Amino acid sequence: MAIKVCKFGGTSMADGNVILQAAKIVKADAERRYVVVSAPGKRFSGDIKVTDLLYKCSDSLEAQDVKAFKEAFEKICVRFLNIEKEIGKDLGMKEGLEAVEKEMLGGAGRDYCASRGEYFAARIMAAVLDVPFVDATEFVRFNEEGVLDETTFDLAKKVLSAYPRAVIPGFYGLGVDGKVKTFSRGGGDISGSIVARGVMASLYENWTDVSGFYACDPRIVNSPNWISELSYQELRELSYMGANVLHSESIFPVRSVGIPIRICNTFRPEDAGTYIVKACNYTVGETVVTGIAGKRGFTSITLEKSLMNAEVGFARKVLAVIGKHGISFEHLPSGIDTMSLIIDNIYLQEGVLQQLIDEIGEAVNPDKIYVHEDIALVATVGHGMAKNVGTSARLFKALSDAGINVNMIDQGSSELNIIVGVEGVDCANCIRAIYNEFFNER
Ligand code: ASP
């Protein structure tokens, strides 16, 4: 029998009734044998995710503020005890929570604290489905650099082969120090992908609160086109640039073995969802652009120097400076005598930008350095672009008609994307203009 892996996100685990709905989805298809869960998320706008409360617990302990810790932990207890009540089964929540509180107070660490939402959520789902709970620490491994270790896949295969069905907590595994370690936020999607790879699933279903991907953010364009199918590469580009449906790294475990991912809606299970596959079938002239995504919060540092083109080692010296600060760049557009670095503002806290400018100045002695601190990057993505002549001409005409000034252009070498840098305030207008050009053809 084929195997499907289902991953339920935070909104699908938010309260007892939704968890019962998720369990009903699992039971409706005998092929849904492995279930990965997130911690309970928001039940309504303004609500707090359990993971955020857990981080609050950890921050309070670090600040030695026991009162704040108790307050946050109490809120977590109320969430889980309510879930237990709504499900109407003794799930041992009280004892479990007491034990975890002790561990936290005993210095178990930040990642351990953050991981407990998934841990309890998986215990609950396992009890509801009457299926074994298998802890992610049994097979998810991180390496010295803190990234997913390749040994994880074989270990997942070995561990999970002993269980015909299992519920596994998402978001965490074990670090090289033998302690619990988490992925970045939203990393439960990566856990689902690891399990799918471990059991060689025929499908990885990612259950969330939307019916798939839209061609752009519905908060920017009213009812945008829905995408029925996109490739792993297109997904990576769109999610990296802010399309928040799936973690941008979640394709890596399944990509090399070609397991498709389906985005499904827990609250509308009958919807077809979006399939993410190895290669899509495009008809020339029909699908030019698959989707558009963008985000604000980048800085560009542009260096100008006469005869830069002939100066051997110029770029290497500049990159050595940012490398020394542990900063990776997003884009590196260059001209004959100019070079720009586009950097995510998360790296530029507390005087780092000034430090970079000073050190780059010293390293390569440029004639001028210009800095622009509020850049938005907008990616127009689609395999169809390579096959359709005139795509970039249409895109730039649309931006010029909308009065949007383009600061930077970068076209990926595979012609999968065209990325433009615009003023932060123009981000939404830029997305709208491109969407209207390719999807609302006049
Ligand atoms: N609970 C974690 C978060 O809120 C991970 C996840 O939901 O995937 O980021």
XYZ file of C-alpha atoms and ligand atoms in Angstrom:
451
model
C 0.000 0.000 0.000
C 1.216 3.492 -0.792
C 2.238 5.630 2.167
C 1.220 9.222 2.739
C 2.805 11.476 5.352
C 0.572 14.196 6.780
C 1.982 17.238 8.504
C -0.462 19.424 10.439
C 0.562 23.047 11.057
C -0.146 25.197 14.110
C -3.634 26.338 13.127
C -4.598 22.691 12.519
C -3.517 21.902 16.110
C -4.817 25.106 17.724
C -7.525 23.582 19.930
C -9.162 20.265 20.760
C -11.887 20.522 18.135
C -9.468 21.289 15.311
C -7.232 18.424 16.439
C -10.256 16.110 16.205
C -10.899 17.443 12.690
C -7.251 16.739 11.759
C -7.554 13.222 13.185
C -10.694 12.695 11.081
C -8.707 13.629 7.975
C -6.008 11.076 8.864
C -8.589 8.341 9.477
C -10.347 9.049 6.172
C -7.457 7.543 4.183
C -5.698 4.339 5.272
C -2.589 5.421 3.352
C -2.088 8.320 5.801
C 0.175 6.355 8.092
C 2.667 8.871 9.459
C 1.626 12.144 11.044
C 3.904 15.062 11.945
C 2.551 17.937 14.006
C 3.325 21.532 14.931
C 2.651 23.122 18.303
C -0.812 24.682 18.782
C -0.859 27.972 16.872
C -3.253 30.911 16.879
C -6.973 30.223 17.396
C -7.976 33.758 16.437
C -6.167 36.917 15.375
C -4.392 38.372 18.386
C -3.952 34.948 20.000
C -0.429 33.789 20.960
C 1.177 30.677 19.493
C 2.341 28.121 22.052
C 5.868 28.305 20.554
C 5.945 32.059 21.227
C 4.897 31.436 24.836
C 7.649 28.847 25.145
C 10.239 31.313 23.863
C 8.870 33.771 26.409
C 9.494 31.153 29.136
C 13.067 30.741 27.980
C 13.700 34.519 27.732
C 12.276 35.008 31.239
C 14.528 32.314 32.665
C 17.526 33.885 30.963
C 16.589 37.233 32.521
C 16.088 35.413 35.862
C 12.523 36.727 35.940
C 10.740 33.784 37.576
C 7.436 35.672 37.815
C 7.340 36.251 34.029
C 8.312 32.603 33.476
C 5.437 31.404 35.695
C 2.949 33.674 33.904
C 3.943 32.407 30.446
C 4.068 28.782 31.591
C 0.627 29.101 33.156
C -0.786 30.221 29.794
C 0.759 27.153 28.142
C -0.796 24.902 30.813
C -4.221 26.460 30.240
C -3.914 25.831 26.467
C -3.013 22.152 26.851
C -5.436 21.426 29.686
C -8.244 22.960 27.609
C -7.282 20.781 24.654
C -7.418 17.730 26.922
C -10.873 18.766 28.115
C -12.152 19.401 24.570
C -10.899 16.019 23.427
C -12.556 14.396 26.437
C -9.776 11.900 27.226
C -7.188 11.718 30.014
C -3.970 12.516 28.134
C -1.771 12.906 31.232
C -1.268 16.589 30.479
C -0.984 17.761 34.097
C 1.844 15.384 35.014
C 3.603 15.951 31.694
C 3.506 19.720 32.088
C 4.832 19.505 35.653
C 7.777 17.380 34.519
C 8.602 19.784 31.682
C 8.424 22.806 33.996
C 10.978 21.126 36.247
C 13.306 20.511 33.290
C 13.008 24.131 32.182
C 13.723 25.468 35.650
C 16.653 23.053 35.851
C 18.316 24.753 32.850
C 17.275 22.488 29.965
C 17.941 25.335 27.497
C 16.192 27.497 24.911
C 15.688 24.903 22.170
C 14.365 22.351 24.654
C 11.821 24.941 25.877
C 10.772 25.840 22.308
C 10.352 22.191 21.325
C 7.823 21.255 24.006
C 4.819 22.577 22.077
C 5.405 20.013 19.326
C 6.215 17.335 21.905
C 2.853 17.680 23.669
C 0.954 18.178 20.426
C 2.335 14.874 19.103
C 1.536 13.062 22.362
C -2.044 14.322 22.074
C -2.421 13.366 18.403
C -0.928 9.910 19.088
C -3.487 9.322 21.847
C -6.384 10.563 19.704
C -5.389 8.326 16.781
C -4.293 5.474 19.045
C -1.006 5.272 17.153
C 2.548 5.126 18.658
C 4.378 8.359 19.454
C 7.931 8.369 18.069
C 10.142 11.185 19.287
C 11.973 13.205 16.611
C 15.153 12.970 18.724
C 15.351 9.324 17.694
C 16.294 10.195 14.130
C 16.529 13.926 13.320
C 20.199 14.931 13.633
C 21.951 18.283 13.256
C 25.658 18.594 12.398
C 28.414 20.779 13.886
C 27.200 23.778 11.854
C 23.730 23.340 13.265
C 22.212 22.265 9.943
C 20.391 19.041 9.183
C 22.794 16.104 9.045
C 22.531 13.758 6.056
C 22.566 10.721 8.397
C 19.023 11.729 9.382
C 17.484 10.080 6.298
C 18.935 6.609 6.901
C 18.213 6.856 10.585
C 14.609 7.904 9.890
C 14.226 4.920 7.565
C 15.624 2.544 10.185
C 13.653 3.901 13.156
C 10.332 4.306 11.342
C 10.490 0.897 9.651
C 9.691 -0.564 13.062
C 6.364 1.331 13.117
C 3.686 0.774 10.485
C 2.039 3.979 11.778
C 3.414 6.760 13.981
C 2.932 10.326 15.179
C 6.092 12.429 15.308
C 6.635 15.932 16.697
C 7.948 18.439 14.136
C 10.466 21.272 14.517
C 13.243 19.562 16.475
C 15.845 16.827 16.692
C 19.186 16.268 18.402
C 22.288 18.445 18.131
C 25.867 17.137 18.231
C 25.945 17.863 21.974
C 23.139 15.350 22.461
C 20.674 18.084 23.387
C 17.372 18.992 21.757
C 17.876 21.382 18.844
C 15.218 23.128 16.770
C 15.000 24.210 13.139
C 14.276 27.850 12.328
C 10.665 29.008 12.816
C 8.141 27.088 10.773
C 10.589 24.172 10.618
C 7.909 21.557 11.269
C 7.503 21.551 7.470
C 11.087 20.284 7.175
C 10.357 17.525 9.731
C 7.389 16.380 7.621
C 9.642 16.234 4.590
C 12.258 14.189 6.500
C 9.632 11.646 7.546
C 8.314 11.458 3.963
C 11.830 10.723 2.749
C 12.496 8.228 5.561
C 9.437 6.109 4.749
C 9.667 6.822 0.972
C 6.129 8.147 0.920
C 4.207 8.457 -2.326
C 2.960 11.863 -1.152
C 3.785 14.416 1.542
C 0.572 16.215 2.509
C 1.124 19.500 4.298
C -2.148 20.454 6.012
C -2.498 24.139 6.782
C -5.149 26.884 6.852
C -5.066 27.873 3.160
C -5.922 25.829 0.084
C -2.492 26.183 -1.494
C -0.384 28.805 -3.173
C -1.736 31.865 -4.882
C 0.043 33.644 -7.694
C 0.677 36.454 -5.214
C -0.227 37.533 -1.691
C -4.050 37.877 -1.403
C -3.508 40.841 0.913
C -1.987 42.706 -2.045
C -4.229 41.564 -4.907
C -7.863 40.633 -4.371
C -8.526 36.927 -5.106
C -5.355 36.220 -7.063
C -5.085 33.149 -9.296
C -4.624 29.899 -7.448
C -1.632 27.753 -8.487
C -2.543 24.103 -9.037
C 1.027 22.908 -9.556
C 4.509 24.319 -9.144
C 8.010 22.890 -9.204
C 10.332 22.448 -6.223
C 12.519 25.229 -7.612
C 9.609 27.615 -8.068
C 8.451 26.883 -4.539
C 11.918 27.570 -3.153
C 12.089 30.919 -4.961
C 8.611 32.006 -3.927
C 8.795 30.887 -0.308
C 12.259 32.371 0.147
C 10.870 35.689 -1.070
C 8.022 35.748 1.401
C 5.261 33.401 0.195
C 4.656 31.999 3.669
C 2.730 28.807 2.988
C 5.663 26.387 3.390
C 9.165 26.686 4.903
C 11.572 27.423 2.035
C 13.926 24.593 3.091
C 11.280 21.908 3.274
C 11.822 20.702 -0.288
C 15.403 19.521 0.270
C 14.720 16.113 1.887
C 12.141 15.120 -0.761
C 13.574 16.774 -3.872
C 16.291 14.245 -4.728
C 13.834 11.350 -4.493
C 10.988 13.193 -6.221
C 8.279 12.836 -3.567
C 5.511 15.347 -4.398
C 4.176 17.712 -1.747
C 0.523 18.641 -1.612
C -0.615 21.745 0.293
C -4.053 21.029 1.754
C -6.532 22.998 3.862
C -7.639 21.347 7.140
C -10.713 23.565 7.160
C -11.635 22.774 3.528
C -10.313 19.247 3.019
C -12.286 18.857 -0.205
C -10.217 21.568 -1.962
C -7.686 20.260 -4.478
C -4.740 22.160 -2.984
C -1.437 22.887 -4.677
C 0.961 20.142 -5.802
C 4.698 20.768 -5.643
C 6.463 18.452 -8.050
C 9.795 17.840 -9.742
C 8.822 19.231 -13.135
C 5.648 20.886 -14.346
C 4.237 20.563 -17.828
C 4.051 23.989 -19.381
C 2.451 24.943 -22.611
C 4.342 27.715 -24.367
C 2.341 30.915 -24.319
C 0.022 29.750 -21.561
C 1.964 29.833 -18.312
C 4.539 32.579 -18.482
C 4.724 33.476 -14.821
C 3.824 31.072 -12.006
C 3.901 33.491 -9.098
C 5.197 36.755 -7.685
C 6.482 37.313 -4.151
C 8.365 40.081 -2.475
C 9.576 41.402 0.818
C 10.970 44.546 2.364
C 13.880 44.839 4.732
C 17.051 44.819 2.621
C 19.971 47.237 2.372
C 22.116 47.841 -0.682
C 25.724 48.951 -0.427
C 26.981 50.164 -3.817
C 30.688 50.639 -4.434
C 32.010 52.745 -7.285
C 35.657 52.708 -8.371
C 37.293 53.657 -11.670
C 38.831 50.631 -13.417
C 37.234 48.236 -10.908
C 36.985 45.716 -13.738
C 40.773 45.429 -13.958
C 41.411 45.197 -10.210
C 42.069 41.556 -9.402
C 40.646 40.474 -6.052
C 38.253 43.444 -5.599
C 35.139 41.334 -5.017
C 37.081 38.803 -2.927
C 38.230 41.532 -0.513
C 34.698 42.939 -0.191
C 33.217 39.491 0.414
C 35.922 38.711 2.971
C 34.725 41.697 5.022
C 31.113 40.570 5.122
C 32.184 36.953 5.641
C 34.189 37.995 8.685
C 30.968 39.376 10.181
C 29.128 36.112 9.464
C 26.920 37.854 6.891
C 25.726 36.238 3.690
C 24.532 38.440 0.830
C 21.319 38.048 -1.166
C 22.491 39.466 -4.496
C 25.637 40.879 -5.986
C 24.765 42.867 -9.102
C 27.783 44.463 -10.749
C 28.745 46.805 -13.602
C 32.173 47.656 -15.087
C 33.077 50.076 -12.321
C 30.331 49.358 -9.772
C 29.341 46.532 -7.515
C 26.382 46.325 -5.131
C 25.800 44.080 -2.189
C 22.213 43.410 -1.187
C 22.038 42.342 2.456
C 19.111 41.318 4.663
C 18.603 43.902 7.435
C 18.515 41.151 10.080
C 22.314 41.133 9.804
C 22.665 44.871 10.242
C 21.698 45.496 13.841
C 23.458 47.914 16.177
C 26.127 49.714 14.177
C 27.076 46.724 11.979
C 26.291 48.662 8.787
C 28.705 51.482 9.678
C 31.365 48.932 10.597
C 30.944 47.230 7.217
C 31.209 50.521 5.352
C 34.395 51.473 7.231
C 36.015 48.082 6.743
C 35.052 47.826 3.054
C 36.405 51.367 2.558
C 39.712 50.294 4.083
C 39.872 47.012 2.166
C 39.239 48.298 -1.380
C 39.410 52.093 -1.194
C 36.386 52.817 -3.460
C 35.761 56.253 -5.010
C 32.231 56.303 -3.608
C 29.994 54.184 -1.372
C 26.214 54.639 -1.550
C 23.928 53.037 0.988
C 20.204 52.465 0.597
C 18.549 51.108 3.730
C 14.983 50.351 2.671
C 15.001 48.107 -0.365
C 12.305 45.590 -1.236
C 13.087 42.614 -3.423
C 10.330 41.308 -5.674
C 10.735 37.971 -7.451
C 8.757 37.046 -10.537
C 9.033 33.283 -10.845
C 8.141 30.739 -13.503
C 9.803 28.129 -15.685
C 7.581 29.438 -18.471
C 9.582 32.673 -18.660
C 12.498 30.946 -20.407
C 10.210 29.788 -23.202
C 8.339 33.013 -23.793
C 10.105 35.811 -25.636
C 9.540 39.335 -24.335
C 8.769 38.475 -20.694
C 11.258 40.926 -19.208
C 10.161 43.663 -21.637
C 6.560 43.222 -20.416
C 7.644 43.218 -16.794
C 9.711 46.403 -17.002
C 7.113 48.221 -19.103
C 4.506 47.392 -16.449
C 6.757 48.819 -13.748
C 7.520 51.950 -15.724
C 3.791 52.472 -16.488
C 3.138 52.212 -12.744
C 5.828 54.842 -12.054
C 8.026 52.427 -10.099
C 11.741 53.073 -10.062
C 13.851 49.900 -10.300
C 17.107 50.045 -8.297
C 18.424 46.592 -9.067
C 17.786 43.805 -11.583
C 18.914 40.211 -11.257
C 17.827 37.413 -13.548
C 18.635 33.922 -12.326
C 20.845 32.031 -14.776
C 18.201 29.332 -15.237
C 15.732 32.043 -16.354
C 13.467 30.841 -13.590
C 13.190 34.237 -11.985
C 13.611 37.951 -12.452
C 14.295 39.780 -9.218
C 13.965 43.533 -8.981
C 14.988 45.789 -6.129
C 12.631 48.725 -5.553
C 12.015 51.268 -2.798
C 10.486 49.569 0.258
C 7.321 51.677 -0.036
C 6.825 50.515 -3.637
C 6.850 46.787 -2.758
C 3.084 46.151 -2.877
C 2.582 48.359 -5.960
C 5.374 46.554 -7.739
C 3.796 43.140 -7.064
C 0.386 44.461 -8.159
C 1.749 45.920 -11.401
C 3.510 42.669 -12.353
C 0.450 40.591 -11.401
C -1.839 42.763 -13.544
C 0.500 42.483 -16.508
C 0.727 38.682 -16.486
C -2.552 37.565 -14.964
C -5.106 40.258 -15.746
C -4.210 40.778 -19.342
C -6.091 43.705 -20.740
N 6.027 25.680 16.189
C 7.119 26.174 15.418
C 6.871 27.637 15.043
O 5.893 28.236 15.486
C 7.426 25.323 14.233
C 6.292 25.064 13.262
O 5.147 25.405 13.514
O 6.561 24.508 12.202
O 7.661 28.212 14.337
